PDB file of C-alpha atoms in Angstrom:
ATOM      1  CA  GLU A1462      11.782  16.040 -18.089  1.00 60.00           C
ATOM      2  CA  ASP A1463      15.450  16.645 -17.323  1.00 66.00           C
ATOM      3  CA  GLN A1464      17.757  14.993 -19.739  1.00 89.00           C
ATOM      4  CA  VAL A1465      20.697  15.041 -17.318  1.00 95.00           C
ATOM      5  CA  THR A1466      20.320  14.453 -13.590  1.00 96.00           C
ATOM      6  CA  GLN A1467      23.211  14.598 -11.145  1.00 97.00           C
ATOM      7  CA  SER A1468      23.260  13.225  -7.638  1.00 97.00           C
ATOM      8  CA  PRO A1469      23.830  14.053  -4.928  1.00 98.00           C
ATOM      9  CA  GLU A1470      23.285  17.794  -5.174  1.00 97.00           C
ATOM     10  CA  ALA A1471      25.919  18.350  -2.514  1.00 98.00           C
ATOM     11  CA  LEU A1472      28.491  16.081  -0.860  1.00 98.00           C
ATOM     12  CA  ARG A1473      30.795  16.705   2.097  1.00 98.00           C
ATOM     13  CA  LEU A1474      33.704  14.306   2.607  1.00 98.00           C
ATOM     14  CA  GLN A1475      36.668  14.072   4.878  1.00 98.00           C
ATOM     15  CA  GLU A1476      40.082  14.250   3.259  1.00 98.00           C
ATOM     16  CA  GLY A1477      41.003  10.766   2.033  1.00 97.00           C
ATOM     17  CA  GLU A1478      37.371   9.506   2.012  1.00 98.00           C
ATOM     18  CA  SER A1479      36.682   8.126  -1.484  1.00 98.00           C
ATOM     19  CA  SER A1480      33.239   8.453  -3.063  1.00 98.00           C
ATOM     20  CA  SER A1481      31.383   8.631  -6.323  1.00 98.00           C
ATOM     21  CA  LEU A1482      29.214  11.194  -8.096  1.00 98.00           C
ATOM     22  CA  ASN A1483      26.424  10.098 -10.371  1.00 98.00           C
ATOM     23  CA  CYS A1484      25.145  11.442 -13.674  1.00 98.00           C
ATOM     24  CA  SER A1485      22.107   9.792 -15.252  1.00 97.00           C
ATOM     25  CA  TYR A1486      20.957  10.783 -18.718  1.00 95.00           C
ATOM     26  CA  THR A1487      17.977  10.172 -20.967  1.00 92.00           C
ATOM     27  CA  VAL A1488      18.807  10.873 -24.643  1.00 84.00           C
ATOM     28  CA  SER A1489      17.827   8.885 -27.696  1.00 81.00           C
ATOM     29  CA  GLY A1490      21.384   8.560 -28.898  1.00 85.00           C
ATOM     30  CA  LEU A1491      24.527   9.685 -27.110  1.00 89.00           C
ATOM     31  CA  ARG A1492      27.222  11.429 -29.066  1.00 90.00           C
ATOM     32  CA  GLY A1493      29.342  12.147 -26.024  1.00 92.00           C
ATOM     33  CA  LEU A1494      29.298  12.616 -22.253  1.00 95.00           C
ATOM     34  CA  PHE A1495      31.498  15.258 -20.684  1.00 96.00           C
ATOM     35  CA  TRP A1496      32.649  16.002 -17.139  1.00 98.00           C
ATOM     36  CA  TYR A1497      33.684  19.439 -15.989  1.00 98.00           C
ATOM     37  CA  ARG A1498      34.917  20.988 -12.783  1.00 98.00           C
ATOM     38  CA  GLN A1499      33.796  24.512 -11.839  1.00 97.00           C
ATOM     39  CA  ASP A1500      35.293  26.698  -9.147  1.00 96.00           C
ATOM     40  CA  PRO A1501      33.322  29.617  -7.754  1.00 92.00           C
ATOM     41  CA  GLY A1502      33.230  32.615 -10.066  1.00 88.00           C
ATOM     42  CA  LYS A1503      35.073  30.799 -12.837  1.00 92.00           C
ATOM     43  CA  GLY A1504      34.197  29.040 -16.074  1.00 95.00           C
ATOM     44  CA  PRO A1505      33.948  25.201 -16.196  1.00 97.00           C
ATOM     45  CA  GLU A1506      37.232  23.352 -16.626  1.00 97.00           C
ATOM     46  CA  PHE A1507      37.159  20.289 -18.934  1.00 96.00           C
ATOM     47  CA  LEU A1508      37.964  16.944 -17.329  1.00 97.00           C
ATOM     48  CA  PHE A1509      36.811  13.955 -19.484  1.00 96.00           C
ATOM     49  CA  THR A1510      34.955  12.938 -22.555  1.00 96.00           C
ATOM     50  CA  LEU A1511      33.256   9.450 -22.778  1.00 96.00           C
ATOM     51  CA  TYR A1512      31.737   8.191 -25.963  1.00 94.00           C
ATOM     52  CA  SER A1513      30.567   4.597 -25.439  1.00 93.00           C
ATOM     53  CA  ALA A1514      29.377   2.290 -22.718  1.00 95.00           C
ATOM     54  CA  GLY A1515      32.222   0.563 -20.889  1.00 96.00           C
ATOM     55  CA  GLU A1516      34.672   3.373 -21.516  1.00 97.00           C
ATOM     56  CA  GLU A1517      36.800   4.709 -18.622  1.00 98.00           C
ATOM     57  CA  LYS A1518      39.091   7.700 -18.267  1.00 97.00           C
ATOM     58  CA  GLU A1519      41.419   8.601 -15.406  1.00 97.00           C
ATOM     59  CA  LYS A1520      43.235  11.712 -14.276  1.00 95.00           C
ATOM     60  CA  GLU A1521      45.046  11.910 -10.974  1.00 95.00           C
ATOM     61  CA  ARG A1522      42.482  11.087  -8.236  1.00 97.00           C
ATOM     62  CA  LEU A1523      39.498  11.150 -10.674  1.00 98.00           C
ATOM     63  CA  LYS A1524      38.084   8.310 -12.783  1.00 98.00           C
ATOM     64  CA  ALA A1525      35.028   8.560 -15.029  1.00 98.00           C
ATOM     65  CA  THR A1526      33.013   5.582 -16.250  1.00 98.00           C
ATOM     66  CA  LEU A1527      30.063   5.257 -18.582  1.00 97.00           C
ATOM     67  CA  THR A1528      27.130   2.882 -18.988  1.00 95.00           C
ATOM     68  CA  LYS A1529      24.175   3.136 -21.315  1.00 91.00           C
ATOM     69  CA  LYS A1530      22.154   5.113 -18.786  1.00 93.00           C
ATOM     70  CA  GLU A1531      24.634   6.834 -16.441  1.00 97.00           C
ATOM     71  CA  SER A1532      28.152   7.945 -15.711  1.00 98.00           C
ATOM     72  CA  PHE A1533      30.089   7.968 -12.485  1.00 98.00           C
ATOM     73  CA  LEU A1534      32.882  10.182 -11.388  1.00 98.00           C
ATOM     74  CA  HIS A1535      34.917   8.302  -8.815  1.00 98.00           C
ATOM     75  CA  ILE A1536      37.119  10.370  -6.488  1.00 98.00           C
ATOM     76  CA  THR A1537      39.857   8.409  -4.723  1.00 98.00           C
ATOM     77  CA  ALA A1538      41.492   9.773  -1.553  1.00 98.00           C
ATOM     78  CA  PRO A1539      40.328  13.319  -2.232  1.00 98.00           C
ATOM     79  CA  LYS A1540      42.198  16.393  -1.049  1.00 98.00           C
ATOM     80  CA  PRO A1541      40.756  19.821  -0.090  1.00 97.00           C
ATOM     81  CA  GLU A1542      41.802  21.233  -3.453  1.00 97.00           C
ATOM     82  CA  ASP A1543      39.339  18.832  -5.095  1.00 98.00           C
ATOM     83  CA  SER A1544      36.488  20.891  -3.589  1.00 98.00           C
ATOM     84  CA  ALA A1545      34.434  22.287  -6.519  1.00 98.00           C
ATOM     85  CA  THR A1546      31.186  21.860  -8.396  1.00 98.00           C
ATOM     86  CA  TYR A1547      31.366  18.917 -10.803  1.00 98.00           C
ATOM     87  CA  LEU A1548      29.209  19.219 -13.902  1.00 98.00           C
ATOM     88  CA  CYS A1549      28.028  16.516 -16.248  1.00 97.00           C
ATOM     89  CA  ALA A1550      26.929  17.305 -19.794  1.00 96.00           C
ATOM     90  CA  VAL A1551      25.714  15.273 -22.784  1.00 93.00           C
ATOM     91  CA  GLN A1552      25.556  15.862 -26.499  1.00 90.00           C
ATOM     92  CA  GLU A1553      22.841  14.035 -28.317  1.00 84.00           C
ATOM     93  CA  ARG A1554      23.020  12.582 -31.792  1.00 79.00           C
ATOM     94  CA  SER A1555      20.722  14.498 -34.108  1.00 69.00           C
ATOM     95  CA  GLY A1556      19.785  14.343 -37.746  1.00 54.00           C
ATOM     96  CA  GLY A1557      21.976  17.265 -38.739  1.00 55.00           C
ATOM     97  CA  GLY A1558      23.438  20.572 -37.746  1.00 54.00           C
ATOM     98  CA  ALA A1559      25.419  21.367 -34.619  1.00 58.00           C
ATOM     99  CA  ASP A1560      24.438  20.768 -31.022  1.00 68.00           C
ATOM    100  CA  GLY A1561      25.707  22.318 -27.890  1.00 81.00           C
ATOM    101  CA  LEU A1562      25.900  20.567 -24.578  1.00 88.00           C
ATOM    102  CA  THR A1563      23.011  19.799 -22.216  1.00 91.00           C
ATOM    103  CA  PHE A1564      24.198  20.187 -18.603  1.00 94.00           C
ATOM    104  CA  GLY A1565      23.012  18.819 -15.256  1.00 96.00           C
ATOM    105  CA  LYS A1566      22.816  21.068 -12.256  1.00 96.00           C
ATOM    106  CA  GLY A1567      26.025  19.786 -10.832  1.00 97.00           C
ATOM    107  CA  THR A1568      27.312  18.223  -7.568  1.00 98.00           C
ATOM    108  CA  HIS A1569      28.815  20.670  -5.086  1.00 97.00           C
ATOM    109  CA  LEU A1570      31.726  18.727  -3.426  1.00 98.00           C
ATOM    110  CA  ILE A1571      33.424  19.860  -0.259  1.00 98.00           C
ATOM    111  CA  ILE A1572      36.495  18.077   1.017  1.00 98.00           C
ATOM    112  CA  GLN A1573      37.273  18.847   4.648  1.00 97.00           C
ATOM    113  CA  PRO A1574      40.878  18.644   5.941  1.00 95.00           C
TER     114      PRO A1574
ATOM    115  CA  GLU B1013      47.672  34.382 -24.476  1.00 52.00           C
ATOM    116  CA  THR B1014      45.959  31.001 -24.669  1.00 66.00           C
ATOM    117  CA  GLY B1015      42.447  29.545 -24.255  1.00 94.00           C
ATOM    118  CA  VAL B1016      39.236  31.426 -24.260  1.00 97.00           C
ATOM    119  CA  THR B1017      39.169  35.058 -23.043  1.00 97.00           C
ATOM    120  CA  GLN B1018      36.039  37.014 -22.083  1.00 98.00           C
ATOM    121  CA  THR B1019      35.661  40.729 -21.485  1.00 97.00           C
ATOM    122  CA  PRO B1020      34.520  42.346 -19.397  1.00 97.00           C
ATOM    123  CA  ARG B1021      34.555  40.080 -16.344  1.00 96.00           C
ATOM    124  CA  HIS B1022      31.893  42.084 -14.600  1.00 97.00           C
ATOM    125  CA  LEU B1023      29.164  44.368 -16.014  1.00 97.00           C
ATOM    126  CA  VAL B1024      26.394  46.350 -14.405  1.00 96.00           C
ATOM    127  CA  MET B1025      23.887  47.889 -16.746  1.00 94.00           C
ATOM    128  CA  GLY B1026      20.540  49.576 -16.592  1.00 91.00           C
ATOM    129  CA  MET B1027      17.511  48.208 -18.337  1.00 90.00           C
ATOM    130  CA  THR B1028      17.732  50.900 -21.096  1.00 89.00           C
ATOM    131  CA  ASN B1029      21.460  50.464 -21.807  1.00 90.00           C
ATOM    132  CA  LYS B1030      23.160  48.789 -24.737  1.00 94.00           C
ATOM    133  CA  LYS B1031      26.320  46.813 -24.083  1.00 96.00           C
ATOM    134  CA  SER B1032      28.323  44.039 -25.662  1.00 97.00           C
ATOM    135  CA  LEU B1033      30.191  41.042 -24.305  1.00 98.00           C
ATOM    136  CA  LYS B1034      33.325  39.920 -26.092  1.00 98.00           C
ATOM    137  CA  CYS B1035      34.875  36.488 -26.477  1.00 98.00           C
ATOM    138  CA  GLU B1036      38.125  35.555 -28.117  1.00 98.00           C
ATOM    139  CA  GLN B1037      39.557  32.032 -28.537  1.00 97.00           C
ATOM    140  CA  HIS B1038      43.176  31.215 -29.268  1.00 95.00           C
ATOM    141  CA  LEU B1039      42.760  27.518 -29.785  1.00 95.00           C
ATOM    142  CA  GLY B1040      42.140  27.387 -33.508  1.00 94.00           C
ATOM    143  CA  HIS B1041      38.648  25.970 -32.986  1.00 94.00           C
ATOM    144  CA  ASN B1042      35.869  26.077 -35.524  1.00 92.00           C
ATOM    145  CA  ALA B1043      32.803  26.291 -33.218  1.00 92.00           C
ATOM    146  CA  MET B1044      31.912  28.900 -30.613  1.00 94.00           C
ATOM    147  CA  TYR B1045      29.042  29.021 -28.087  1.00 94.00           C
ATOM    148  CA  TRP B1046      27.230  31.357 -25.665  1.00 95.00           C
ATOM    149  CA  TYR B1047      25.825  29.794 -22.466  1.00 95.00           C
ATOM    150  CA  LYS B1048      23.944  31.368 -19.579  1.00 96.00           C
ATOM    151  CA  GLN B1049      24.380  30.202 -15.995  1.00 96.00           C
ATOM    152  CA  SER B1050      21.831  31.361 -13.415  1.00 94.00           C
ATOM    153  CA  ALA B1051      21.741  30.425  -9.742  1.00 89.00           C
ATOM    154  CA  LYS B1052      20.281  27.045  -9.083  1.00 84.00           C
ATOM    155  CA  LYS B1053      19.861  26.249 -12.753  1.00 91.00           C
ATOM    156  CA  PRO B1054      21.946  24.244 -15.223  1.00 93.00           C
ATOM    157  CA  LEU B1055      24.013  25.958 -17.882  1.00 94.00           C
ATOM    158  CA  GLU B1056      21.693  26.902 -20.659  1.00 93.00           C
ATOM    159  CA  LEU B1057      22.855  26.914 -24.302  1.00 92.00           C
ATOM    160  CA  MET B1058      21.966  30.152 -26.033  1.00 93.00           C
ATOM    161  CA  PHE B1059      23.765  30.207 -29.378  1.00 92.00           C
ATOM    162  CA  VAL B1060      26.091  28.018 -31.470  1.00 91.00           C
ATOM    163  CA  TYR B1061      28.284  29.166 -34.330  1.00 91.00           C
ATOM    164  CA  SER B1062      30.096  26.757 -36.623  1.00 86.00           C
ATOM    165  CA  LEU B1063      32.593  28.169 -39.105  1.00 79.00           C
ATOM    166  CA  GLU B1064      31.123  31.680 -38.425  1.00 72.00           C
ATOM    167  CA  GLU B1065      27.570  30.581 -39.300  1.00 77.00           C
ATOM    168  CA  ARG B1066      24.878  30.497 -36.610  1.00 77.00           C
ATOM    169  CA  VAL B1067      23.648  26.935 -36.519  1.00 72.00           C
ATOM    170  CA  GLU B1068      21.521  27.040 -33.397  1.00 71.00           C
ATOM    171  CA  ASN B1069      19.441  29.654 -31.648  1.00 71.00           C
ATOM    172  CA  ASN B1070      17.954  28.100 -28.559  1.00 70.00           C
ATOM    173  CA  SER B1071      14.716  30.200 -28.330  1.00 82.00           C
ATOM    174  CA  VAL B1072      16.642  33.103 -26.878  1.00 91.00           C
ATOM    175  CA  PRO B1073      14.801  36.513 -26.633  1.00 92.00           C
ATOM    176  CA  SER B1074      15.706  39.059 -29.294  1.00 92.00           C
ATOM    177  CA  ARG B1075      17.225  41.423 -26.727  1.00 95.00           C
ATOM    178  CA  PHE B1076      20.240  39.155 -26.992  1.00 95.00           C
ATOM    179  CA  SER B1077      21.968  39.378 -30.360  1.00 94.00           C
ATOM    180  CA  PRO B1078      25.063  37.357 -31.201  1.00 94.00           C
ATOM    181  CA  GLU B1079      27.709  38.217 -33.762  1.00 94.00           C
ATOM    182  CA  CYS B1080      30.617  36.093 -35.034  1.00 93.00           C
ATOM    183  CA  PRO B1081      32.811  38.198 -37.391  1.00 93.00           C
ATOM    184  CA  ASN B1082      35.453  35.427 -37.683  1.00 92.00           C
ATOM    185  CA  SER B1083      36.258  32.018 -36.194  1.00 90.00           C
ATOM    186  CA  SER B1084      38.213  33.565 -33.332  1.00 94.00           C
ATOM    187  CA  HIS B1085      35.790  36.164 -32.068  1.00 96.00           C
ATOM    188  CA  LEU B1086      32.256  36.098 -30.755  1.00 96.00           C
ATOM    189  CA  PHE B1087      30.130  38.913 -29.374  1.00 97.00           C
ATOM    190  CA  LEU B1088      26.850  39.054 -27.506  1.00 97.00           C
ATOM    191  CA  HIS B1089      25.068  42.382 -27.923  1.00 97.00           C
ATOM    192  CA  LEU B1090      22.663  43.281 -25.160  1.00 96.00           C
ATOM    193  CA  HIS B1091      19.780  45.782 -25.196  1.00 94.00           C
ATOM    194  CA  THR B1092      16.714  46.488 -23.147  1.00 94.00           C
ATOM    195  CA  LEU B1093      17.544  43.700 -20.665  1.00 94.00           C
ATOM    196  CA  GLN B1094      15.445  42.704 -17.669  1.00 95.00           C
ATOM    197  CA  PRO B1095      16.633  42.090 -14.103  1.00 94.00           C
ATOM    198  CA  GLU B1096      16.019  38.381 -14.600  1.00 94.00           C
ATOM    199  CA  ASP B1097      18.757  38.426 -17.291  1.00 96.00           C
ATOM    200  CA  SER B1098      21.324  38.872 -14.528  1.00 96.00           C
ATOM    201  CA  ALA B1099      23.573  35.813 -14.665  1.00 97.00           C
ATOM    202  CA  LEU B1100      27.017  34.518 -15.590  1.00 97.00           C
ATOM    203  CA  TYR B1101      27.442  34.486 -19.343  1.00 98.00           C
ATOM    204  CA  LEU B1102      29.919  31.950 -20.567  1.00 97.00           C
ATOM    205  CA  CYS B1103      31.653  31.683 -23.919  1.00 97.00           C
ATOM    206  CA  ALA B1104      33.117  28.383 -25.092  1.00 96.00           C
ATOM    207  CA  SER B1105      34.807  26.927 -28.140  1.00 95.00           C
ATOM    208  CA  SER B1106      35.322  23.499 -29.546  1.00 93.00           C
ATOM    209  CA  GLN B1107      37.305  21.975 -32.427  1.00 92.00           C
ATOM    210  CA  GLU B1108      34.096  20.930 -34.159  1.00 85.00           C
ATOM    211  CA  ALA B1109      30.443  21.546 -33.349  1.00 79.00           C
ATOM    212  CA  ARG B1110      29.697  17.841 -32.798  1.00 78.00           C
ATOM    213  CA  GLY B1111      31.095  15.457 -30.340  1.00 75.00           C
ATOM    214  CA  THR B1112      34.219  17.322 -29.135  1.00 85.00           C
ATOM    215  CA  GLU B1113      34.790  18.822 -25.802  1.00 91.00           C
ATOM    216  CA  ALA B1114      34.135  22.542 -25.298  1.00 93.00           C
ATOM    217  CA  PHE B1115      36.584  24.884 -23.480  1.00 96.00           C
ATOM    218  CA  PHE B1116      35.117  27.710 -21.499  1.00 97.00           C
ATOM    219  CA  GLY B1117      36.150  31.232 -20.699  1.00 97.00           C
ATOM    220  CA  GLN B1118      35.954  32.742 -17.188  1.00 96.00           C
ATOM    221  CA  GLY B1119      32.600  34.348 -17.915  1.00 97.00           C
ATOM    222  CA  THR B1120      31.064  37.783 -17.624  1.00 97.00           C
ATOM    223  CA  ARG B1121      29.057  38.382 -14.425  1.00 97.00           C
ATOM    224  CA  LEU B1122      26.149  40.541 -15.623  1.00 97.00           C
ATOM    225  CA  THR B1123      23.908  42.478 -13.297  1.00 96.00           C
ATOM    226  CA  VAL B1124      20.871  44.324 -14.689  1.00 96.00           C
ATOM    227  CA  VAL B1125      19.579  47.077 -12.440  1.00 93.00           C
TER     228      VAL B1125
END
C-alpha cells in the first residue's frame, strides 16, 4: 500500500486558472510533510514544510495546507513558469534512528499561456 | 559555491565497469542522502548518513556502495550494474536527519549499457 498518493497525476490549466493539488498520506505518526517542485532534468526544489494539522504556508502564488490525512497545494492565478512536477513527501515518526523522506509520484502541472 | 553539487551530471557505463558518483554540500548540514528516481516511480530512498554514520540502508543491492568520508562529502560507488539501474541518482542534505527539509542536488543521469 502506498503511503503517499498524489492526485491528479497530471493537470493542464490556463494561465490565471486557480486549482489545487492533493497529497493523501497514511502513516502512523507524521513527523513532517514536505512539498517540492521539480523541473525536467533537475533535482527537486524545496517549497514548504508542514508539521501539524491546521498549519498553512504561503509563497508567492502557492499555499500549502495540512489536515490529519492530506495536504493541498493551492495555486492561485498560475503563470506558465509554474509548470513543473510537484512532489509531496512525508517523514514518519519512528522509535529511533534517522528516516529519509517517502515520496509520492507527483503531479505534472502544465500552465498554458 | 552554494547548495548541493553532484558530479558527474551524466554517466554512461557498461555492466562490467566500476564508477563513482560524488556529492558535496556547502550548507553545513549533518545528514546526507542518496535517492534513486526512475521513470514513472516515486523517488526511492537508498541510504542515509547522519554525522558520517550510515543510519539507514533501504535494502539496496550490494552493487551500490556508499561512502561518507566527512559531513560535506558523499560518494556512491557502482560496480557490476544492470540496465535496470539506469536512473537519475539524487543526493540531498538536511540540517538533521529527522524532521527537517532536505535540499537536493541536480542529480546524475546514469545509463547502464
